[in-house]
Coordinates of C-alpha atoms and ligand atoms in Angstrom, one line a residue:
M1008 CA 14.3 -0.6 5.8
L1009 CA 15.1 1.5 2.8
D1010 CA 14.3 5.2 3.7
Q1011 CA 11.7 6.1 1.1
T1012 CA 11.7 9.8 2.0
L1013 CA 15.2 10.1 0.5
L1014 CA 14.7 8.2 -2.7
P1015 CA 15.6 8.6 -5.5
S1016 CA 18.6 10.8 -4.7
Q1017 CA 19.9 8.8 -1.8
T1018 CA 19.8 5.1 -1.0
V1019 CA 19.9 4.9 2.8
F1020 CA 18.9 1.9 5.0
V1021 CA 17.4 2.6 8.4
T1022 CA 17.8 0.0 11.2
C1023 CA 15.2 0.1 13.9
T1024 CA 16.2 -1.4 17.2
D1025 CA 13.1 -0.6 19.2
Y1026 CA 9.4 -0.5 18.5
L1027 CA 9.2 3.3 18.9
E1028 CA 11.7 3.7 16.1
V1029 CA 9.5 1.5 13.9
A1030 CA 6.4 3.6 14.9
N1031 CA 8.3 6.7 13.9
A1032 CA 9.4 5.2 10.6
I1033 CA 5.8 4.4 9.7
K1034 CA 4.5 7.9 10.8
T1035 CA 7.2 9.8 8.9
M1036 CA 6.8 7.6 5.9
I1037 CA 10.4 6.3 5.9
I1038 CA 8.4 3.1 5.2
R1039 CA 5.0 3.5 3.5
G1040 CA 2.5 1.6 1.4
A1041 CA -0.2 -0.5 3.0
P1042 CA 1.3 -4.0 2.9
A1043 CA 4.8 -2.7 3.8
I1044 CA 3.5 -0.9 6.9
G1045 CA 1.6 -4.1 7.9
V1046 CA 4.9 -6.1 7.7
A1047 CA 6.8 -3.3 9.6
A1048 CA 4.1 -3.2 12.3
A1049 CA 4.4 -7.0 12.8
M1050 CA 8.2 -6.6 13.1
G1051 CA 7.7 -3.7 15.4
V1052 CA 5.6 -5.8 17.8
A1053 CA 8.3 -8.6 17.7
I1054 CA 11.1 -6.0 18.5
G1055 CA 8.9 -4.5 21.3
V1056 CA 8.5 -7.9 23.0
Q1057 CA 12.2 -8.8 22.4
K1058 CA 13.3 -5.6 24.2
S1059 CA 10.7 -5.6 27.0
N1060 CA 11.5 -7.0 30.4
D1061 CA 7.8 -7.5 31.1
P1062 CA 6.0 -8.2 27.8
D1063 CA 2.7 -9.1 29.5
A1064 CA 2.6 -5.6 31.0
D1065 CA 4.0 -3.8 27.9
F1066 CA 2.2 -5.7 25.0
S1067 CA -0.9 -3.5 24.8
T1068 CA 1.2 -0.3 24.8
I1069 CA 3.5 -1.7 22.0
C1070 CA 0.5 -2.6 19.9
D1071 CA -1.4 0.6 20.5
T1072 CA 1.6 2.8 19.8
L1073 CA 2.2 1.1 16.4
A1074 CA -1.6 1.2 15.6
A1075 CA -1.7 5.0 16.3
T1076 CA 0.8 5.8 13.5
R1077 CA -1.5 6.0 10.4
P1078 CA -5.2 5.5 10.3
T1079 CA -6.2 4.5 6.7
A1080 CA -4.3 1.4 5.6
V1081 CA -6.0 -1.6 7.3
N1082 CA -2.9 -3.8 6.7
L1083 CA -1.3 -2.0 9.7
F1084 CA -4.0 -3.2 12.0
W1085 CA -4.2 -6.6 10.4
G1086 CA -0.4 -7.1 11.0
I1087 CA -0.7 -6.1 14.6
E1088 CA -3.8 -8.2 15.2
R1089 CA -2.0 -11.2 13.7
M1090 CA 0.8 -10.8 16.2
R1091 CA -1.7 -10.3 19.1
R1092 CA -3.3 -13.6 18.3
V1093 CA 0.0 -15.4 18.4
Y1094 CA 0.9 -13.7 21.6
N1095 CA -2.4 -14.5 23.2
G1096 CA -1.9 -18.1 22.3
L1097 CA 1.4 -18.2 24.2
I1098 CA -0.1 -17.4 27.7
G1099 CA 2.0 -19.2 30.4
Q1100 CA 4.9 -19.9 28.0
P1101 CA 8.5 -18.8 29.0
I1102 CA 9.4 -15.3 27.9
E1103 CA 12.1 -16.6 25.5
T1104 CA 9.5 -18.8 23.7
K1105 CA 7.2 -15.8 23.3
R1106 CA 10.0 -13.7 21.9
Q1107 CA 11.1 -16.4 19.5
R1108 CA 7.6 -17.2 18.2
L1109 CA 6.8 -13.5 17.6
I1110 CA 10.1 -13.1 15.6
E1111 CA 9.2 -16.2 13.6
E1112 CA 5.7 -14.9 12.9
A1113 CA 6.9 -11.4 11.8
I1114 CA 9.3 -13.1 9.4
R1115 CA 6.5 -15.3 8.1
V1116 CA 4.3 -12.2 7.5
R1117 CA 7.1 -10.7 5.4
E1118 CA 7.7 -13.9 3.4
E1119 CA 4.0 -14.5 2.8
D1120 CA 3.6 -10.9 1.5
I1121 CA 6.1 -11.5 -1.2
A1122 CA 4.4 -14.7 -2.3
I1123 CA 1.0 -13.0 -2.2
C1124 CA 2.3 -10.2 -4.5
K1125 CA 3.5 -12.8 -7.0
E1126 CA 0.1 -14.4 -7.0
I1127 CA -1.6 -11.0 -7.5
G1128 CA 0.8 -10.6 -10.5
R1129 CA -0.2 -14.0 -11.9
H1130 CA -3.9 -13.2 -11.7
G1131 CA -3.6 -9.7 -13.0
A1132 CA -1.1 -10.1 -15.9
P1133 CA -3.7 -11.6 -18.3
L1134 CA -5.9 -8.5 -17.8
V1135 CA -3.2 -6.1 -19.1
P1136 CA -3.7 -5.4 -22.8
D1137 CA -0.7 -6.1 -25.0
N1138 CA 1.0 -3.2 -27.0
K1139 CA -0.6 -0.6 -24.7
T1140 CA 0.3 1.7 -21.9
V1141 CA -0.6 1.0 -18.3
L1142 CA -1.4 4.0 -16.1
T1143 CA -0.7 3.8 -12.4
H1144 CA -1.0 6.2 -9.5
C1145 CA 1.2 6.5 -6.4
N1146 CA 3.5 3.6 -5.6
A1147 CA 2.1 0.1 -5.2
G1148 CA 5.4 -1.6 -5.9
A1149 CA 8.2 -3.5 -4.2
L1150 CA 8.8 -0.5 -2.0
A1151 CA 5.2 -0.5 -0.8
T1152 CA 5.2 -4.2 0.0
A1153 CA 7.7 -6.8 1.2
G1154 CA 8.7 -7.2 -2.4
Y1155 CA 7.4 -7.3 -6.1
G1156 CA 4.4 -5.1 -5.5
T1157 CA 0.6 -5.3 -6.0
A1158 CA -0.2 -2.9 -8.9
L1159 CA 3.5 -3.0 -10.0
G1160 CA 3.4 -6.8 -9.4
V1161 CA 0.7 -7.0 -12.1
I1162 CA 2.8 -4.8 -14.4
R1163 CA 5.9 -6.8 -13.7
A1164 CA 4.1 -10.1 -14.4
A1165 CA 2.6 -8.8 -17.6
W1166 CA 6.1 -7.5 -18.7
D1167 CA 7.7 -10.8 -17.8
S1168 CA 5.1 -12.7 -19.8
G1169 CA 6.3 -11.0 -22.9
K1170 CA 3.7 -8.3 -23.3
K1171 CA 4.9 -5.1 -25.0
I1172 CA 3.7 -2.6 -22.5
D1173 CA 5.0 0.6 -21.1
V1174 CA 3.9 2.5 -18.0
F1175 CA 2.7 6.1 -17.3
A1176 CA 3.3 7.0 -13.7
D1177 CA 1.3 9.9 -12.2
E1178 CA 3.8 11.9 -10.1
T1179 CA 1.3 11.8 -7.1
R1180 CA 1.3 15.2 -5.4
P1181 CA 2.0 16.1 -2.7
F1182 CA 4.4 13.3 -1.6
L1183 CA 5.5 12.4 -5.1
Q1184 CA 5.4 8.6 -4.7
G1185 CA 5.0 8.3 -8.4
A1186 CA 7.9 10.5 -9.4
R1187 CA 10.3 9.5 -6.6
L1188 CA 9.4 5.8 -6.1
T1189 CA 7.4 4.2 -9.0
A1190 CA 9.6 5.7 -11.7
W1191 CA 12.7 4.7 -9.8
E1192 CA 11.5 1.2 -9.3
L1193 CA 10.3 0.5 -12.8
M1194 CA 13.5 2.0 -14.3
Q1195 CA 15.6 -0.4 -12.2
D1196 CA 13.6 -3.3 -13.9
G1197 CA 14.1 -1.8 -17.4
I1198 CA 10.3 -1.4 -17.8
P1199 CA 9.7 1.6 -20.1
T1200 CA 8.2 4.3 -17.9
T1201 CA 7.0 7.8 -18.6
L1202 CA 6.4 10.3 -15.7
I1203 CA 3.4 12.6 -16.0
T1204 CA 1.9 15.1 -13.6
D1205 CA -1.4 14.2 -12.0
N1206 CA -3.4 16.7 -14.1
M1207 CA -2.2 15.1 -17.3
A1208 CA -3.9 11.7 -16.6
G1209 CA -7.3 12.8 -18.2
H1210 CA -5.6 13.9 -21.3
F1211 CA -3.8 10.6 -21.8
L1212 CA -6.9 8.5 -20.8
K1213 CA -8.8 10.2 -23.6
S1214 CA -6.0 9.7 -26.1
G1215 CA -6.7 6.0 -26.6
R1216 CA -3.1 5.1 -25.6
I1217 CA -3.9 3.8 -22.2
G1218 CA -5.0 0.1 -22.2
C1219 CA -5.8 0.0 -18.5
V1220 CA -5.3 1.6 -15.1
V1221 CA -3.8 -0.5 -12.3
V1222 CA -3.5 1.0 -8.8
G1223 CA -3.1 -0.4 -5.2
A1224 CA -5.4 0.1 -2.2
D1225 CA -5.1 1.0 1.4
R1226 CA -8.5 -0.3 2.5
I1227 CA -11.4 -1.9 0.6
A1228 CA -14.8 -1.9 2.1
A1229 CA -17.2 -4.9 1.8
N1230 CA -19.0 -3.4 -1.1
G1231 CA -15.8 -2.8 -3.1
D1232 CA -15.3 0.9 -2.5
V1233 CA -11.6 1.5 -2.5
A1234 CA -9.5 3.9 -0.4
N1235 CA -6.2 4.6 -2.1
K1236 CA -3.8 7.5 -2.5
I1237 CA -5.4 10.9 -3.0
G1238 CA -6.1 11.4 -6.7
T1239 CA -7.1 7.8 -7.4
Y1240 CA -10.8 8.7 -7.5
S1241 CA -10.2 11.3 -10.3
V1242 CA -8.3 8.8 -12.3
A1243 CA -11.0 6.2 -11.9
V1244 CA -13.8 8.6 -13.0
L1245 CA -11.7 9.7 -16.0
A1246 CA -11.0 6.0 -16.9
K1247 CA -14.7 5.2 -16.9
E1248 CA -15.6 8.2 -18.9
N1249 CA -13.1 7.1 -21.6
G1250 CA -13.9 3.4 -21.5
V1251 CA -10.6 2.4 -19.9
P1252 CA -10.6 -0.6 -17.5
F1253 CA -9.7 0.4 -13.9
Y1254 CA -8.2 -2.4 -11.8
V1255 CA -7.3 -2.4 -8.1
A1256 CA -4.5 -4.8 -7.1
A1257 CA -4.5 -5.7 -3.4
P1258 CA -4.0 -8.6 -1.0
I1259 CA -6.9 -10.0 1.0
S1260 CA -5.4 -8.3 4.1
T1261 CA -6.5 -5.0 2.5
L1262 CA -10.2 -6.0 2.7
D1263 CA -12.1 -4.6 5.6
L1264 CA -15.3 -6.6 5.5
T1265 CA -16.4 -4.9 8.8
L1266 CA -17.2 -1.8 6.8
T1267 CA -20.2 -1.9 4.6
D1268 CA -19.0 0.9 2.3
G1269 CA -16.2 3.4 1.8
S1270 CA -17.8 6.3 3.7
Q1271 CA -16.7 4.5 6.9
I1272 CA -13.0 4.4 6.0
P1273 CA -11.0 6.9 8.1
I1274 CA -9.0 9.3 5.9
E1275 CA -5.6 10.5 7.1
E1276 CA -5.1 14.2 7.1
R1277 CA -1.4 15.1 6.8
A1278 CA 0.6 18.2 7.6
A1279 CA 0.0 21.4 5.5
I1280 CA 3.7 21.7 4.8
E1281 CA 3.6 18.8 2.4
V1282 CA 1.4 20.9 0.2
T1283 CA 2.9 24.4 0.8
S1284 CA 6.5 23.3 0.1
V1285 CA 8.3 21.0 -2.3
F1286 CA 11.6 19.6 -0.9
G1287 CA 11.8 22.4 1.6
V1288 CA 11.1 25.2 -0.9
P1289 CA 7.9 27.2 -0.3
V1290 CA 5.5 27.1 -3.2
A1291 CA 2.6 28.9 -1.6
P1292 CA 2.1 32.1 0.4
E1293 CA 2.8 31.8 4.1
G1294 CA -0.3 31.3 6.2
V1295 CA -2.5 30.0 3.3
N1296 CA -5.3 27.6 4.3
V1297 CA -4.5 24.0 3.3
C1298 CA -6.3 20.7 3.1
N1299 CA -4.1 17.6 2.8
P1300 CA -6.2 14.4 2.8
A1301 CA -3.7 11.6 2.0
F1302 CA -6.3 9.2 0.5
D1303 CA -9.7 9.3 -1.3
V1304 CA -12.4 6.7 -1.8
T1305 CA -13.3 5.4 -5.2
P1306 CA -16.9 4.2 -5.4
N1307 CA -17.2 0.6 -6.6
R1308 CA -19.0 1.5 -9.7
Y1309 CA -15.7 2.8 -11.2
V1310 CA -13.8 -0.4 -10.4
T1311 CA -13.6 -3.0 -13.2
G1312 CA -12.0 -5.6 -11.0
I1313 CA -10.1 -6.1 -7.8
I1314 CA -7.1 -8.4 -8.3
T1315 CA -6.2 -10.4 -5.2
E1316 CA -3.9 -13.4 -4.5
N1317 CA -7.1 -15.6 -4.6
G1318 CA -8.4 -14.3 -7.9
V1319 CA -10.1 -11.3 -9.5
A1320 CA -13.3 -10.0 -7.9
V1321 CA -15.9 -8.3 -10.1
A1322 CA -19.3 -6.7 -9.4
P1323 CA -21.3 -7.4 -7.4
F1324 CA -18.4 -7.0 -5.1
T1325 CA -20.2 -7.7 -1.8
E1326 CA -20.5 -11.3 -3.0
S1327 CA -17.3 -11.7 -4.9
L1328 CA -15.0 -10.2 -2.2
R1329 CA -16.6 -12.4 0.5
A1330 CA -16.1 -15.4 -1.7
L1331 CA -12.4 -14.6 -2.4
A1332 CA -11.8 -13.9 1.3
G1333 CA -13.3 -17.4 2.1
K1334 CA -16.2 -16.0 4.0
N1335 CA -19.0 -17.7 2.1
Ligands
MRU984 O1 0.7 7.4 1.9 P1 1.3 6.1 1.3 O2 2.4 6.3 0.4 O3 1.5 5.0 2.3 O4 0.1 5.6 0.3 C1 0.3 4.4 -0.4 C2 -0.8 4.1 -1.3 O5 -1.8 4.8 -1.4 C3 -0.7 2.8 -2.1 O6 -1.3 2.9 -3.3 C4 -1.3 1.7 -1.3 O7 -0.8 1.7 0.0 C5 -1.1 0.4 -1.9 S1 0.6 -0.2 -1.8 C6 0.8 -1.7 -2.4

């Protein structure tokens, strides 16, 4: 995996050879983004079983360790659950068969994710207004998925369809996914990109320049409330205030239909040092109190549409999301 903590200044690939290394990579955000951590967790389970001498005894520990890395993105738990189902279906099979099947399944999870992102792009591209700017927050790109991206997948597909668009990327304090990752990714593709600080978003949303907002998601409740990177909620409110459509692009695996609304989504609290320092340089007095929630929840009333691989859900989301998830 590409070490996302070192981008854009260094391009370093990390090779994990046991599941604890995968768990650590997810926890420390060497790999991050909801679909990407789902794929990594699936691969972590496969590696864990590969390395274990007694997988039946170790399987729960492997799954539980990977599940304990980050709490908000439901794709993590989805990826582990998918591997658990495969494993449970192999009771009584030789250990080599179990190992092989789990490796195959993890590779399938990865390949499917790329195909899903392309479909999200296909459904989302027509929604992007031509000759306008798209605003995005955090990084929901190739780096955050197995490839192509969700929000950036929509932007890529719109760009590839010939639309004359450009992108405003919020820098996304405190971890700077927008500055370090989204700007880097889009520049590699030659898509015109402008970096802004998070507190500039309202100014530009009011200016008439932004045609739509497209962001990713970490977990979407049954009613369409969306957990995504901290700061997304403010962007959504400002988009609505200024009549700018606000789209969420996410795979069906990001839906958590067991939660009736967003208040039930667990929000990860990260270390204070991410706020009090930037690249190791202190930017706040020592000992200051800090809050560092990594995500916020945008109520469904601010969401114009949720773009999935199966189509675009619009309000009322409780019905439209269930239908897209094939639960009706
Ligand atoms: O803390 P991160 O960087 O893992 O948070 C990532 C986001 O919030 C993304 O917008 C979300 O996971 C969607 S990625 C396709």
